[in-house]
Structures are given as C-alpha cells and as structure tokens.
C-alpha cells in the first residue's frame, strides 16, 4: 500500500499523534499559515494548520456540537450569534440548524481556511451559503473592540491559544466580548484539555468571572485533540448554562438533552480545578 504518515506537531500539547495518510488533498500556504487537508482511512478528511490537526470528519461533530449546542439550548432565544475563528464552517453549520438564529457573523483571521473548507470539506462548510451567514476576514479581537452590534451568543472557535489565538483569551479581549453581548447573552470558548491545560483553563475561568455573573465548564470526549478531555468555558450574563431551555429539535449526532445535563464538570472537580 502506498501510505505515508503525518506527524502532528502541536507545540501546545505534550504528545504527538501519527496519522496514516491515504491521499494529500490540499497542501498550500495561505496568507497566515500552512494548510493541509489529507484523507486517512479511519478519520476521513483531516484539516491541519501549521502542522496541528484542527478537525477530522470522523469526530468533528463531538467538538462542534458541544462547542455550540449547549449554549444554544441554554439560551431561550439565540437570534444573533457571533463566531470568532471557525473558518472550517463546523460551528456555523451547527448554529444555523436553529430557526431561532436570524443572523450569524463569523470573523475568521484567515480567508484561506474558509476557501479550502468550501472546496474540500463540504460536510462542514455548507453554512457559508446560507443568507443568514455574514463573513468577515480579520482578527476577532479587532472586531470585538470596534463593533456596535450586539449578540445573544459569542462562540470562540479558535486554534490553540498560542500565536494569533492567544489574544482572544486576554482579559481585554474577554471584556470586549462581554461588552458585545446583550444583557442576557452568553459566551462559549474552546479552552483545551483538562489533562494538559488545567492552568490555562483555570486562568480563563478566573478572567471570565470578572465579566460574567455565571461561569461554568463543560467537557466532551474527543479522539483527535491532544489530551482528549476537551473543555468549553462558558460565561453567562443571566441564564444558568446547565439548564436546557429549549427542547432539542435539531438533528445532532452526539448532543442531546441528557448529554447537556451531564456535560458539566461536577462540583468536586470544579473545586479542585479552582484550587489548582
Ligand atoms: N476546532 C479547532 C481546534 O480547536 O483545533 C479550531 C478550528 S478553526 C479552523 C480555528 C480558526 O481560528 C483558524 O482558522 C484560525 O485562522 C482562526 N483564528 C486564530 N486566531 C484568530 C483570531 N485572533 N481571530 C480570528 N480567527 C482566528
């Protein structure tokens, strides 16, 4: 068999993964980074940016559903949604499943990721054709600092918090994200692995607590990200994110009401995380 290997090079995780590669589908430099899409027998198409795997067709639904559907179901009327990053379209696809959503603004640093996703990852990027979707290529932190728009939900779907994504987790940027929310708005951000990045998660939770009445943490089991026990930090101005406020009528593969209720870190583990 004519097979090559892809060694993931994630500087943010103390582990390396090796993928078997059946076919290189796209390998190019965008304006911001190196973009690779290959096909692996088990994982299907895989997107890597600067050598770091961003998603696989096999397990992306665990990540994209849990990043978006928990907050979308905890909010009674998520009409206006902002996605920062998320150029592959997976979060956009999930958000647009809801009829309650009237407008989605996506702000992605790298237009090349959107282009490649539209061309090579159709199961993720279908939402870009939806008239409710509005795309801006630029830095999320710049948009947050300058927009006059108000949102019900902000979703931070970024790369690891090194390089350009690090700015999205500063106190200044989280304050700006809280400021673009309506009075009962929510923010959810992917915040890495509980195994490997507890210090980072603790710090983000502490920062969120400065700007949000309620701060919580839900998790999902991912096969492909270093550390696997993945976290999503939520800051909410009014609603308890643990409580689903609308029945799940959209089509999902992992998310469900009982998954929602069990996805949050139990009190004893939250205390341990808080105390270090
Ligand atoms: N699910 C993925 C993960 O955790 O590995 C993230 C996927 S998505 C491809 C991440 C996107 O965030 C990338 O396309 C990257 O260009 C974008 N990004 C990184 N920093 C950004 C910033 N400061 N503003 C806007 N987009 C950013």
XYZ file of N, CA and C and ligand atoms in Angstrom:
855
model
N 0.846 -1.194 0.000
C 0.000 0.000 0.000
C 0.887 1.252 0.000
N 0.456 2.232 -0.756
C 1.219 3.455 -0.887
C 0.783 4.454 0.187
N 1.331 4.305 1.398
C 0.814 5.074 2.524
C 1.932 5.920 3.125
N 1.640 7.184 3.450
C 2.640 7.989 4.151
C 2.080 8.359 5.521
N 2.925 8.963 6.340
C 2.467 9.297 7.686
C 2.523 10.798 7.902
N 1.582 11.280 8.720
C 1.572 12.693 9.113
C 1.797 12.736 10.619
N 2.872 13.379 11.029
C 3.173 13.508 12.456
C 2.685 14.876 12.913
N 1.684 14.872 13.774
C 1.140 16.157 14.235
C 2.169 16.870 15.100
N 2.300 18.168 14.875
C 3.313 18.936 15.573
C 2.658 20.058 16.364
N 2.006 19.688 17.468
C 1.257 20.685 18.252
C 2.125 21.181 19.400
N 2.605 22.421 19.324
C 3.511 22.904 20.372
C 2.787 23.108 21.702
N 1.462 23.031 21.680
C 0.694 23.308 22.906
C 0.344 22.017 23.660
N 0.653 20.845 23.077
C 0.304 19.582 23.737
C 1.551 18.719 23.890
N 1.764 18.107 25.074
C 2.967 17.313 25.307
C 2.841 15.887 24.763
N 2.348 15.776 23.561
C 2.118 14.462 22.976
C 2.106 14.636 21.455
N 2.423 13.569 20.741
C 2.377 13.633 19.274
C 1.476 12.526 18.770
N 0.726 12.813 17.745
C -0.089 11.786 17.098
C 0.423 11.543 15.693
N 0.319 10.282 15.263
C 0.699 9.941 13.896
C -0.545 9.466 13.157
N -0.779 10.014 11.996
C -1.932 9.620 11.181
C -1.441 8.922 9.922
N -2.147 7.867 9.497
C -1.829 7.311 8.193
C -2.510 8.172 7.140
N -1.813 8.429 6.068
C -2.320 9.321 5.022
C -2.555 8.504 3.763
N -3.791 8.485 3.323
C -4.092 7.761 2.071
C -3.871 8.659 0.878
N -4.199 9.969 1.082
C -4.097 10.888 -0.059
C -3.960 12.313 0.464
N -3.042 13.079 -0.120
C -2.979 14.517 0.192
C -4.002 15.191 -0.717
N -4.923 15.891 -0.119
C -5.989 16.521 -0.908
C -5.637 17.969 -1.224
N -5.004 18.634 -0.269
C -4.646 20.042 -0.489
C -3.489 20.397 0.443
N -2.452 20.991 -0.096
C -1.334 21.443 0.726
C -0.901 22.784 0.168
N -1.111 23.839 0.941
C -0.791 25.167 0.410
C -0.499 26.142 1.553
N 0.176 27.235 1.194
C 0.361 28.318 2.164
C -0.759 29.319 1.947
N -1.457 29.649 3.015
C -2.432 30.741 2.939
C -1.678 32.013 3.316
N -2.389 33.117 3.452
C -1.738 34.360 3.863
C -1.204 34.261 5.294
N -1.748 33.334 6.101
C -1.390 33.294 7.526
C -0.665 32.041 7.984
N -0.852 30.917 7.266
C -0.343 29.651 7.825
C -0.258 28.578 6.741
N 0.342 27.443 7.104
C 0.322 26.322 6.156
C -0.944 25.513 6.386
N -1.620 25.210 5.281
C -2.893 24.479 5.375
C -2.747 23.136 4.660
N -3.112 22.069 5.380
C -3.028 20.726 4.805
C -4.359 20.013 5.015
N -4.878 19.431 3.945
C -6.035 18.532 4.087
C -5.619 17.195 3.484
N -5.725 16.141 4.290
C -5.409 14.811 3.763
C -6.535 13.848 4.116
N -6.524 12.688 3.474
C -7.518 11.672 3.800
C -6.847 10.516 4.515
N -7.454 10.133 5.620
C -6.953 8.985 6.376
C -8.070 7.937 6.379
N -7.679 6.670 6.413
C -8.683 5.603 6.277
C -9.720 5.696 7.388
N -9.277 5.873 8.623
C -10.213 5.870 9.753
C -10.896 7.227 9.948
N -10.116 8.307 9.849
C -10.654 9.621 10.225
C -11.326 10.367 9.080
N -11.218 9.866 7.859
C -11.762 10.615 6.726
C -10.864 11.812 6.440
N -11.445 12.896 5.974
C -10.622 14.081 5.681
C -10.189 14.750 6.986
N -8.956 15.212 6.994
C -8.369 15.820 8.193
C -7.794 17.171 7.796
N -8.106 18.204 8.569
C -7.551 19.546 8.320
C -6.481 19.844 9.357
N -5.294 20.238 8.893
C -4.223 20.653 9.811
C -3.746 22.050 9.418
N -3.512 22.891 10.413
C -2.965 24.231 10.179
C -1.621 24.323 10.885
N -0.595 24.706 10.160
C 0.764 24.746 10.709
C 1.092 23.437 11.438
N 0.690 22.318 10.858
C 1.046 21.004 11.403
C 0.183 20.554 12.565
N -0.849 21.325 12.932
C -1.698 20.976 14.073
C -3.082 20.595 13.560
N -3.536 19.399 13.925
C -4.847 18.936 13.443
C -5.960 19.793 14.046
N -6.827 20.293 13.177
C -7.951 21.138 13.589
C -9.248 20.354 13.656
N -9.398 19.395 12.767
C -10.615 18.582 12.784
C -10.409 17.347 11.925
N -11.227 16.349 12.217
C -11.326 15.202 11.316
C -12.812 14.988 11.038
N -13.109 14.491 9.851
C -14.521 14.217 9.532
C -15.116 13.210 10.514
N -14.277 12.319 11.032
C -14.777 11.253 11.896
C -15.321 11.774 13.230
N -14.626 12.736 13.844
C -15.067 13.110 15.200
C -15.367 14.595 15.376
N -15.424 15.353 14.273
C -15.630 16.798 14.443
C -16.975 17.132 15.091
N -17.963 16.231 14.943
C -19.279 16.569 15.493
C -19.258 16.628 17.022
N -18.383 15.844 17.674
C -18.288 15.937 19.141
C -17.888 17.365 19.530
N -16.897 17.869 18.823
C -16.377 19.200 19.141
C -17.388 20.295 18.769
N -17.845 20.277 17.517
C -18.690 21.395 17.061
C -20.057 21.400 17.742
N -20.607 20.224 18.003
C -21.902 20.204 18.691
C -21.764 20.694 20.130
N -20.710 20.244 20.815
C -20.594 20.628 22.222
C -20.142 22.083 22.382
N -19.385 22.582 21.433
C -18.996 23.994 21.491
C -20.225 24.899 21.328
N -21.175 24.496 20.509
C -22.283 25.402 20.175
C -23.631 25.001 20.785
N -23.975 23.716 20.741
C -25.355 23.323 21.059
C -25.700 23.492 22.541
N -24.725 23.351 23.420
C -25.020 23.518 24.850
C -25.484 24.951 25.090
N -24.711 25.914 24.625
C -25.091 27.326 24.832
C -26.351 27.675 24.038
N -26.455 27.154 22.818
C -27.645 27.458 22.006
C -28.923 26.956 22.687
N -28.842 25.818 23.357
C -30.026 25.286 24.025
C -30.247 25.907 25.404
N -29.204 26.448 25.997
C -29.366 27.096 27.304
C -29.940 28.505 27.159
N -29.849 29.061 25.965
C -30.378 30.411 25.720
C -31.794 30.276 25.162
N -32.746 31.042 25.675
C -34.134 30.870 25.200
C -34.374 31.405 23.787
N -33.554 32.344 23.334
C -33.805 32.920 22.005
C -32.496 33.449 21.385
N -31.639 32.546 20.917
C -30.331 32.981 20.380
C -30.446 33.495 18.936
N -30.922 34.706 18.769
C -31.201 35.232 17.418
C -29.927 35.711 16.716
N -29.051 36.379 17.448
C -27.839 36.964 16.852
C -26.605 36.293 17.437
N -25.820 35.676 16.558
C -24.674 34.893 17.028
C -23.403 35.399 16.350
N -22.338 35.483 17.126
C -21.013 35.841 16.601
C -20.081 34.641 16.776
N -19.410 34.261 15.700
C -18.387 33.204 15.784
C -17.034 33.843 15.487
N -16.089 33.659 16.400
C -14.724 34.144 16.177
C -13.870 32.935 15.797
N -13.188 33.007 14.661
C -12.451 31.846 14.152
C -13.434 30.969 13.375
N -13.282 29.639 13.549
C -14.260 28.707 12.955
C -14.313 28.720 11.442
N -13.186 28.998 10.786
C -13.164 29.122 9.331
C -13.523 27.853 8.576
N -13.475 26.688 9.247
C -13.874 25.437 8.576
C -15.385 25.347 8.398
N -16.146 26.143 9.149
C -17.603 26.174 8.969
C -18.376 25.242 9.889
N -17.689 24.413 10.678
C -18.389 23.435 11.524
C -19.296 24.093 12.568
N -18.806 25.127 13.222
C -19.638 25.811 14.229
C -20.786 26.548 13.548
N -20.489 27.150 12.408
C -21.533 27.853 11.642
C -22.654 26.883 11.267
N -22.295 25.712 10.775
C -23.298 24.689 10.419
C -24.197 24.385 11.611
N -23.589 24.212 12.781
C -24.379 23.874 13.975
C -25.319 25.007 14.362
N -24.801 26.229 14.362
C -25.605 27.393 14.780
C -26.803 27.565 13.844
N -26.558 27.374 12.554
C -27.617 27.610 11.564
C -28.693 26.525 11.579
N -28.492 25.464 12.329
C -29.555 24.447 12.445
C -30.780 25.015 13.154
N -30.570 26.105 13.911
C -31.658 26.648 14.730
C -32.440 27.711 13.981
N -33.753 27.521 13.884
C -34.595 28.545 13.244
C -34.580 29.834 14.048
N -34.372 29.723 15.359
C -34.331 30.920 16.217
C -33.191 31.851 15.806
N -32.163 31.291 15.165
C -30.999 32.108 14.779
C -31.334 32.885 13.506
N -31.261 34.204 13.611
C -31.617 35.052 12.466
C -30.382 35.566 11.730
N -29.273 35.684 12.450
C -28.075 36.263 11.831
C -26.829 35.706 12.515
N -25.856 35.310 11.704
C -24.573 34.858 12.271
C -23.458 35.669 11.629
N -22.650 36.298 12.452
C -21.458 36.987 11.969
C -20.262 36.098 12.288
N -19.479 35.731 11.280
C -18.279 34.926 11.518
C -17.061 35.792 11.188
N -16.133 35.868 12.128
C -14.925 36.672 11.922
C -13.716 35.734 11.995
N -13.124 35.472 10.850
C -12.029 34.499 10.742
C -10.779 35.231 10.249
N -9.687 34.963 10.933
C -8.407 35.588 10.603
C -7.941 35.270 9.183
N -8.199 34.031 8.738
C -7.560 33.517 7.529
C -8.609 33.113 6.479
N -8.781 33.962 5.475
C -9.733 33.666 4.404
C -9.392 32.379 3.678
N -8.110 31.989 3.698
C -7.674 30.762 3.028
C -8.282 29.511 3.650
N -8.578 29.560 4.967
C -9.200 28.403 5.628
C -10.643 28.260 5.126
N -11.331 29.384 5.012
C -12.724 29.345 4.524
C -12.762 28.811 3.091
N -11.868 29.343 2.259
C -11.804 28.902 0.846
C -11.589 27.393 0.747
N -10.599 26.897 1.491
C -10.274 25.461 1.406
C -11.417 24.617 1.960
N -12.060 25.095 3.036
C -13.183 24.325 3.607
C -14.333 24.262 2.605
N -14.594 25.377 1.918
C -15.699 25.383 0.932
C -15.392 24.429 -0.214
N -14.110 24.331 -0.544
C -13.754 23.476 -1.679
C -13.656 21.994 -1.288
N -13.068 21.720 -0.111
C -12.706 20.332 0.192
C -13.452 19.707 1.377
N -14.165 20.530 2.164
C -14.853 19.983 3.344
C -16.338 20.356 3.309
N -17.068 19.882 2.303
C -18.462 20.305 2.129
C -19.366 19.922 3.295
N -19.043 18.850 4.018
C -19.937 18.460 5.120
C -19.826 19.436 6.291
N -18.775 20.233 6.298
C -18.658 21.248 7.348
C -19.092 22.627 6.867
N -18.814 22.945 5.613
C -18.862 24.346 5.178
C -20.158 24.757 4.495
N -21.176 23.901 4.521
C -22.422 24.215 3.797
C -23.051 25.522 4.286
N -22.833 25.877 5.544
C -23.469 27.070 6.120
C -23.033 28.382 5.489
N -21.871 28.390 4.811
C -21.414 29.653 4.214
C -22.368 30.142 3.127
N -23.178 29.229 2.560
C -24.116 29.628 1.504
C -25.447 30.128 2.077
N -25.622 30.027 3.374
C -26.897 30.425 3.996
C -26.972 31.953 4.066
N -28.104 32.540 3.658
C -28.193 34.012 3.672
C -28.099 34.628 5.078
N -28.258 33.825 6.113
C -28.119 34.373 7.479
C -26.651 34.517 7.891
N -25.749 33.914 7.093
C -24.321 33.919 7.449
C -23.605 35.126 6.842
N -22.859 35.850 7.659
C -22.087 37.008 7.202
C -20.638 36.783 7.612
N -19.744 36.903 6.635
C -18.343 36.547 6.895
C -17.453 37.773 6.787
N -16.569 37.900 7.749
C -15.579 38.970 7.718
C -14.215 38.317 7.914
N -13.234 38.665 7.078
C -11.890 38.128 7.275
C -11.089 39.177 8.052
N -10.647 38.807 9.234
C -9.891 39.746 10.069
C -9.706 39.175 11.463
N -9.072 39.937 12.302
C -8.791 39.481 13.664
C -10.030 39.623 14.543
N -10.346 38.557 15.259
C -11.516 38.582 16.132
C -11.433 39.687 17.164
N -10.233 39.889 17.710
C -10.097 40.888 18.783
C -10.353 42.302 18.243
N -9.961 42.540 16.982
C -10.209 43.851 16.362
C -11.702 44.079 16.176
N -12.413 43.039 15.727
C -13.859 43.150 15.538
C -14.540 43.439 16.880
N -14.152 42.691 17.913
C -14.789 42.862 19.229
C -14.592 44.273 19.760
N -13.424 44.841 19.490
C -13.118 46.175 20.026
C -13.862 47.277 19.272
N -14.311 46.996 18.051
C -14.846 48.101 17.243
C -16.319 47.973 16.863
N -16.923 46.782 17.027
C -18.293 46.636 16.528
C -19.312 47.347 17.429
N -20.396 47.808 16.790
C -21.508 48.385 17.553
C -22.649 47.364 17.647
N -22.487 46.201 17.006
C -23.539 45.175 17.023
C -23.604 44.509 18.398
N -24.802 43.984 18.697
C -24.984 43.241 19.963
C -25.433 41.823 19.646
N -24.957 40.869 20.446
C -25.205 39.453 20.152
C -25.808 38.745 21.372
N -26.537 37.666 21.063
C -27.049 36.796 22.131
C -25.993 35.780 22.548
N -25.158 35.407 21.575
C -24.159 34.371 21.846
C -22.873 34.686 21.084
N -21.744 34.595 21.787
C -20.428 34.676 21.135
C -19.764 33.310 21.282
N -19.309 32.755 20.161
C -18.629 31.450 20.149
C -17.182 31.676 19.730
N -16.230 31.305 20.579
C -14.817 31.438 20.212
C -14.314 30.051 19.790
N -14.159 29.887 18.478
C -13.751 28.602 17.889
C -12.369 28.814 17.273
N -11.379 28.894 18.138
C -10.044 29.308 17.690
C -9.078 28.136 17.672
N -7.915 28.393 17.112
C -6.786 27.467 17.239
C -6.278 27.515 18.687
N -5.270 26.708 18.994
C -4.691 26.715 20.343
C -4.272 28.137 20.729
N -4.322 28.450 22.029
C -4.020 29.829 22.460
C -2.533 30.156 22.458
N -1.915 29.927 21.303
C -0.543 30.377 21.035
C -0.627 31.101 19.700
N 0.275 31.988 19.392
C 0.171 32.725 18.134
C -1.048 33.635 18.155
N -1.713 33.804 17.002
C -2.780 34.799 16.900
C -3.974 34.539 17.812
N -4.209 33.289 18.200
C -5.379 32.991 19.037
C -5.157 33.394 20.497
N -3.899 33.579 20.909
C -3.617 33.921 22.310
C -4.332 35.211 22.704
N -4.404 36.146 21.754
C -5.038 37.456 22.017
C -6.503 37.304 22.429
N -7.145 36.242 21.955
C -8.581 36.086 22.198
C -8.891 35.762 23.654
N -7.868 35.358 24.418
C -8.103 34.952 25.804
C -7.556 35.964 26.813
N -7.107 37.125 26.318
C -6.635 38.146 27.253
C -7.838 38.752 27.977
N -7.563 39.345 29.118
C -8.640 39.980 29.884
C -9.310 41.075 29.048
N -8.491 41.802 28.313
C -9.006 42.893 27.471
C -10.003 42.356 26.432
N -9.646 41.252 25.824
C -10.496 40.689 24.766
C -11.763 40.064 25.352
N -11.634 39.395 26.503
C -12.827 38.808 27.124
C -13.773 39.910 27.594
N -13.216 41.025 28.052
C -14.054 42.172 28.445
C -14.798 42.704 27.224
N -14.091 42.783 26.090
C -14.724 43.279 24.861
C -15.811 42.308 24.393
N -15.570 41.008 24.565
C -16.578 40.015 24.167
C -17.817 40.132 25.052
N -17.602 40.357 26.351
C -18.758 40.531 27.251
C -19.539 41.782 26.860
N -18.813 42.805 26.411
C -19.457 44.086 26.084
C -20.291 44.010 24.803
N -20.014 43.077 23.898
C -20.828 42.987 22.679
C -22.058 42.095 22.887
N -22.206 41.570 24.104
C -23.376 40.717 24.372
C -24.557 41.548 24.850
N -25.763 41.079 24.523
C -26.964 41.679 25.104
C -26.988 41.363 26.601
N -27.916 41.960 27.328
C -27.931 41.828 28.798
C -28.054 40.382 29.275
N -28.651 39.515 28.431
C -28.797 38.110 28.836
C -27.949 37.196 27.940
N -26.868 37.751 27.392
C -26.058 36.987 26.434
C -25.111 35.998 27.094
N -24.527 35.145 26.252
C -23.584 34.114 26.718
C -22.376 34.060 25.810
N -21.248 33.659 26.380
C -20.043 33.418 25.592
C -19.601 31.979 25.837
N -19.184 31.306 24.776
C -18.582 29.986 24.951
C -17.294 29.939 24.132
N -16.250 29.373 24.746
C -14.946 29.317 24.071
C -14.355 27.932 24.242
N -13.710 27.428 23.192
C -12.976 26.162 23.349
C -11.748 26.485 24.194
N -11.543 25.698 25.287
C -10.430 26.030 26.192
C -9.516 24.825 26.470
N -9.315 23.978 25.467
C -8.252 22.981 25.528
C -8.552 21.835 26.499
N -7.495 21.079 26.833
C -7.666 19.794 27.524
C -7.509 19.912 29.043
N -8.423 19.259 29.763
C -8.319 19.260 31.229
C -7.071 18.514 31.696
N -6.639 17.513 30.932
C -5.432 16.785 31.321
C -4.184 17.666 31.212
N -4.073 18.375 30.085
C -2.801 19.055 29.792
C -2.806 20.550 30.096
N -3.978 21.169 30.141
C -4.005 22.634 30.164
C -4.847 23.186 31.314
N -4.805 22.507 32.453
C -5.633 22.941 33.588
C -5.285 24.372 34.006
N -4.010 24.743 33.949
C -3.627 26.108 34.361
C -4.269 27.138 33.448
N -4.245 26.841 32.157
C -4.861 27.760 31.189
C -6.380 27.868 31.442
N -7.016 26.722 31.640
C -8.475 26.712 31.848
C -8.825 27.499 33.116
N -8.058 27.247 34.182
C -8.294 27.946 35.452
C -8.205 29.456 35.253
N -7.199 29.879 34.504
C -6.985 31.311 34.287
C -8.123 31.915 33.446
N -8.569 31.191 32.414
C -9.679 31.705 31.595
C -10.944 31.806 32.449
N -11.189 30.784 33.288
C -12.386 30.811 34.147
C -12.327 32.000 35.117
N -11.143 32.251 35.628
C -10.964 33.369 36.563
C -11.217 34.701 35.848
N -10.704 34.816 34.637
C -10.910 36.058 33.876
C -12.384 36.236 33.535
N -13.036 35.156 33.117
C -14.461 35.261 32.760
C -15.280 35.732 33.963
N -14.889 35.273 35.158
C -15.656 35.622 36.356
C -15.646 37.131 36.615
N -14.702 37.848 36.034
C -14.674 39.314 36.191
C -15.789 39.986 35.395
N -16.261 39.298 34.328
C -17.203 39.959 33.414
C -18.563 39.267 33.334
N -18.684 38.081 33.931
C -19.943 37.328 33.808
C -20.444 36.917 35.195
N -21.780 36.973 35.338
C -22.410 36.584 36.611
C -22.229 35.084 36.842
N -22.348 34.291 35.760
C -22.235 32.837 35.878
C -21.088 32.353 34.979
N -20.211 31.535 35.556
C -19.110 30.950 34.768
C -19.133 29.444 34.994
N -19.022 28.680 33.928
C -19.073 27.226 34.084
C -18.178 26.560 33.042
N -18.095 25.229 33.131
C -17.188 24.495 32.249
C -17.849 23.185 31.849
N -18.014 22.970 30.547
C -18.487 21.649 30.135
C -17.394 20.972 29.309
N -17.518 19.667 29.153
C -16.448 18.904 28.523
C -17.020 17.922 27.499
N -16.154 17.450 26.629
C -16.558 16.439 25.643
C -15.366 15.540 25.352
N -15.635 14.267 25.034
C -14.559 13.319 24.733
C -14.206 13.365 23.245
N -13.005 13.823 22.933
C -12.584 13.892 21.528
C -11.462 12.900 21.292
N -11.455 12.301 20.128
C -10.391 11.318 19.881
C -9.129 11.974 19.337
N -9.266 13.144 18.731
C -8.125 13.642 17.956
C -7.305 14.759 18.594
N -7.835 15.488 19.565
C -7.039 16.588 20.124
C -6.183 16.065 21.275
N -4.936 16.532 21.335
C -4.023 16.105 22.388
C -4.639 16.362 23.762
N -4.842 15.301 24.544
C -5.431 15.472 25.873
C -6.844 14.933 25.938
N -7.525 14.948 24.811
C -8.829 14.286 24.619
C -10.002 14.784 25.493
N -9.758 15.052 26.776
C -10.840 15.501 27.671
C -10.997 16.999 27.442
N -11.811 17.362 26.440
C -11.820 18.732 25.937
C -12.782 19.612 26.723
N -12.430 20.885 26.877
C -13.272 21.776 27.688
C -13.818 22.944 26.873
N -14.969 23.404 27.322
C -15.621 24.577 26.742
C -16.002 25.475 27.911
N -15.406 26.659 27.958
C -15.698 27.579 29.051
C -16.871 28.456 28.659
N -17.797 28.619 29.595
C -18.997 29.419 29.321
C -19.083 30.548 30.334
N -19.334 31.747 29.824
C -19.666 32.888 30.674
C -21.066 33.315 30.310
N -21.920 33.516 31.321
C -23.310 33.844 31.029
C -23.729 35.045 31.858
N -24.436 35.969 31.223
C -24.853 37.166 31.946
C -26.144 36.942 32.725
N -26.948 35.941 32.357
C -28.245 35.763 33.030
C -28.619 34.292 33.257
N -28.516 33.465 32.219
C -29.066 32.104 32.298
C -28.019 31.097 32.763
N -28.460 30.158 33.610
C -27.590 29.067 34.025
C -27.384 28.142 32.817
N -26.147 28.012 32.321
C -25.942 27.211 31.110
C -26.195 25.714 31.315
N -26.276 25.272 32.566
C -26.529 23.838 32.823
C -27.954 23.439 32.477
N -28.839 24.438 32.349
C -30.267 24.148 32.154
C -30.650 24.335 30.686
N -31.038 23.260 29.997
C -31.540 23.443 28.627
C -32.900 24.139 28.680
N -33.055 25.217 27.919
C -34.319 25.974 27.969
C -35.220 25.716 26.776
N -34.674 24.985 25.787
C -35.495 24.640 24.621
C -35.273 23.168 24.316
N -36.317 22.450 23.911
C -36.121 21.035 23.572
C -35.194 20.912 22.368
N -34.466 19.806 22.296
C -33.556 19.617 21.167
C -34.348 19.067 19.977
N -34.647 19.939 19.024
C -35.402 19.508 17.842
C -34.511 19.508 16.599
N -33.255 19.943 16.752
C -32.348 19.943 15.606
C -31.658 18.576 15.528
N -31.147 18.261 14.344
C -30.526 16.957 14.167
C -29.072 17.002 14.669
N -28.767 16.128 15.625
C -27.403 16.075 16.178
C -26.959 14.616 16.262
N -25.649 14.409 16.363
C -25.136 13.043 16.444
C -24.690 12.691 17.853
N -24.271 13.689 18.626
C -23.809 13.442 19.997
C -24.635 14.238 21.006
N -24.830 15.518 20.731
C -25.563 16.363 21.674
C -26.994 15.871 21.841
N -27.477 15.853 23.083
C -28.879 15.549 23.392
C -29.132 16.171 24.757
N -30.389 16.216 25.180
C -30.680 16.892 26.447
C -29.957 16.226 27.630
N -29.907 14.879 27.646
C -29.226 14.235 28.781
C -27.706 14.437 28.709
N -27.179 14.525 27.491
C -25.743 14.828 27.347
C -25.474 16.229 27.904
N -26.349 17.174 27.571
C -26.232 18.552 28.065
C -26.146 18.548 29.600
N -27.077 17.834 30.226
C -27.153 17.867 31.694
C -25.931 17.221 32.350
N -25.295 16.286 31.637
C -24.155 15.580 32.241
C -22.800 16.096 31.759
N -22.821 17.127 30.918
C -21.558 17.561 30.306
C -20.746 18.482 31.216
N -21.372 19.001 32.258
C -20.669 19.996 33.083
C -19.817 19.314 34.154
N -18.716 19.971 34.463
C -17.790 19.403 35.436
C -18.474 19.346 36.807
N -18.463 18.177 37.473
C -19.080 18.078 38.798
C -18.393 19.004 39.799
N -19.143 19.352 40.871
C -18.661 20.330 41.864
C -17.288 19.999 42.431
N -17.044 18.718 42.764
C -15.764 18.370 43.401
C -14.604 18.640 42.442
N -14.808 18.347 41.158
C -13.723 18.565 40.187
C -13.549 20.058 39.904
N -14.655 20.804 39.923
C -14.548 22.259 39.720
C -13.739 22.877 40.860
N -14.012 22.396 42.079
C -13.278 22.932 43.233
C -11.789 22.624 43.088
N -11.479 21.396 42.696
C -10.066 21.019 42.512
C -9.415 21.886 41.452
N -10.140 22.101 40.369
C -9.596 22.920 39.285
C -9.332 24.341 39.800
N -10.308 24.879 40.536
C -10.186 26.245 41.054
C -8.977 26.367 41.983
N -8.797 25.335 42.834
C -7.737 25.397 43.842
C -6.349 25.040 43.261
N -6.356 24.436 42.079
C -5.072 24.069 41.459
C -4.606 22.750 41.958
N -11.638 23.200 16.182
C -10.366 23.714 16.024
C -9.367 23.409 17.080
O -9.616 23.584 18.284
O -8.292 22.963 16.702
C -10.403 25.148 15.624
C -10.820 25.172 14.210
S -10.882 26.667 13.328
C -10.033 26.103 11.875
C -9.753 27.788 14.110
C -9.594 29.064 13.337
O -9.298 30.140 14.221
C -8.452 29.060 12.328
O -8.977 29.023 11.033
C -7.666 30.341 12.612
O -7.262 31.010 11.432
C -8.671 31.132 13.434
N -8.092 32.158 14.325
C -6.994 32.043 15.117
N -6.776 33.196 15.779
C -7.766 34.053 15.397
C -8.083 35.395 15.737
N -7.312 36.094 16.606
N -9.170 35.964 15.158
C -9.947 35.266 14.278
N -9.694 33.984 13.930
C -8.618 33.381 14.487
